[in-house]
């Protein structure tokens, strides 16, 4: 376990209560990342501040395999499509 969290680990993104299955980077952004987990939630993270931007609890049921798209319109989350 010590080796798994040894350097060069910089930080971790927190918020899910179950295993994270999908991590999606927003195209054209260096800081926008979404994570989806088995707990049914999707969390939008800001990598620069290492804090969650938004949490969408119960966005899906069960295990997910990938995001099809994440669209931001005028700073707001417009649509999240999940491929199962």
Tab-separated table of C-alpha atoms in Angstrom:
chain	number	residue	atom	x	y	z
A	1	UNK	CA	0.000	0.000	0.000
A	2	UNK	CA	2.854	2.394	0.722
A	3	UNK	CA	4.242	1.935	-2.785
A	4	UNK	CA	0.859	2.731	-4.328
A	5	UNK	CA	0.755	6.144	-2.617
A	6	UNK	CA	4.477	6.870	-2.842
A	7	UNK	CA	5.895	9.785	-4.818
A	8	UNK	CA	5.246	11.094	-7.495
A	9	UNK	CA	1.595	11.142	-6.268
A	10	UNK	CA	0.726	14.833	-5.992
A	11	UNK	CA	-2.842	14.750	-4.706
A	12	UNK	CA	-6.130	12.891	-4.950
A	13	UNK	CA	-9.639	13.874	-6.000
A	14	UNK	CA	-12.168	13.063	-3.308
A	15	UNK	CA	-15.931	12.914	-3.020
A	16	UNK	CA	-17.086	9.481	-4.176
A	17	UNK	CA	-18.059	6.826	-1.660
A	18	UNK	CA	-17.446	3.921	-4.056
A	19	UNK	CA	-14.910	2.974	-6.728
A	20	UNK	CA	-14.325	5.488	-9.539
A	21	UNK	CA	-14.736	3.692	-12.853
A	22	UNK	CA	-14.561	6.583	-15.342
A	23	UNK	CA	-12.448	9.727	-15.546
A	24	UNK	CA	-13.183	12.190	-18.361
A	25	UNK	CA	-11.096	15.251	-19.285
A	26	UNK	CA	-12.986	18.120	-20.846
A	27	UNK	CA	-11.598	18.841	-24.344
A	28	UNK	CA	-9.797	22.166	-24.552
A	29	UNK	CA	-9.482	22.472	-20.786
A	30	UNK	CA	-6.468	21.783	-18.622
A	31	UNK	CA	-8.432	21.895	-15.387
A	32	UNK	CA	-11.881	20.401	-16.077
A	33	UNK	CA	-12.315	16.721	-15.196
A	34	UNK	CA	-15.423	14.638	-14.494
A	35	UNK	CA	-15.420	11.385	-12.558
A	36	UNK	CA	-18.132	8.742	-12.416
A	37	UNK	CA	-18.322	6.033	-9.818
A	38	UNK	CA	-20.279	2.969	-8.804
A	39	UNK	CA	-22.063	5.079	-6.158
A	40	UNK	CA	-24.105	6.604	-9.012
A	41	UNK	CA	-22.602	10.053	-8.716
A	42	UNK	CA	-20.752	12.272	-11.142
A	43	UNK	CA	-18.378	14.892	-9.780
A	44	UNK	CA	-16.919	17.741	-11.819
A	45	UNK	CA	-13.455	18.639	-10.527
A	46	UNK	CA	-11.203	21.650	-10.983
A	47	UNK	CA	-7.637	20.330	-11.112
A	48	UNK	CA	-6.107	23.755	-10.474
A	49	UNK	CA	-7.865	24.178	-7.129
A	50	UNK	CA	-8.227	20.427	-6.491
A	51	UNK	CA	-11.805	21.014	-5.409
A	52	UNK	CA	-15.150	19.789	-6.780
A	53	UNK	CA	-17.034	22.236	-9.004
A	54	UNK	CA	-20.323	20.330	-8.942
A	55	UNK	CA	-21.708	17.064	-7.628
A	56	UNK	CA	-24.534	15.221	-9.361
A	57	UNK	CA	-25.691	12.479	-6.969
A	58	UNK	CA	-27.568	9.491	-8.400
A	59	UNK	CA	-26.801	10.564	-11.977
A	60	UNK	CA	-26.756	6.931	-13.071
A	61	UNK	CA	-27.328	3.441	-11.728
A	62	UNK	CA	-24.453	1.058	-11.236
A	63	UNK	CA	-21.210	0.664	-13.118
A	64	UNK	CA	-20.412	2.906	-16.119
A	65	UNK	CA	-17.801	2.383	-18.807
A	66	UNK	CA	-17.373	5.838	-20.319
A	67	UNK	CA	-18.614	9.340	-20.991
A	68	UNK	CA	-19.739	10.153	-24.498
A	69	UNK	CA	-19.726	13.899	-23.994
A	70	UNK	CA	-19.561	16.645	-21.427
A	71	UNK	CA	-20.726	20.004	-22.659
A	72	UNK	CA	-20.362	23.331	-20.926
A	73	UNK	CA	-22.542	26.199	-22.160
A	74	UNK	CA	-21.797	29.665	-20.755
A	75	UNK	CA	-20.162	28.093	-17.726
A	76	UNK	CA	-23.015	25.700	-16.941
A	77	UNK	CA	-23.184	21.952	-17.397
A	78	UNK	CA	-25.632	21.429	-20.246
A	79	UNK	CA	-25.470	17.684	-20.857
A	80	UNK	CA	-23.688	14.604	-19.685
A	81	UNK	CA	-24.067	11.517	-21.827
A	82	UNK	CA	-22.868	8.230	-20.407
A	83	UNK	CA	-22.090	5.139	-22.454
A	84	UNK	CA	-22.869	1.894	-20.630
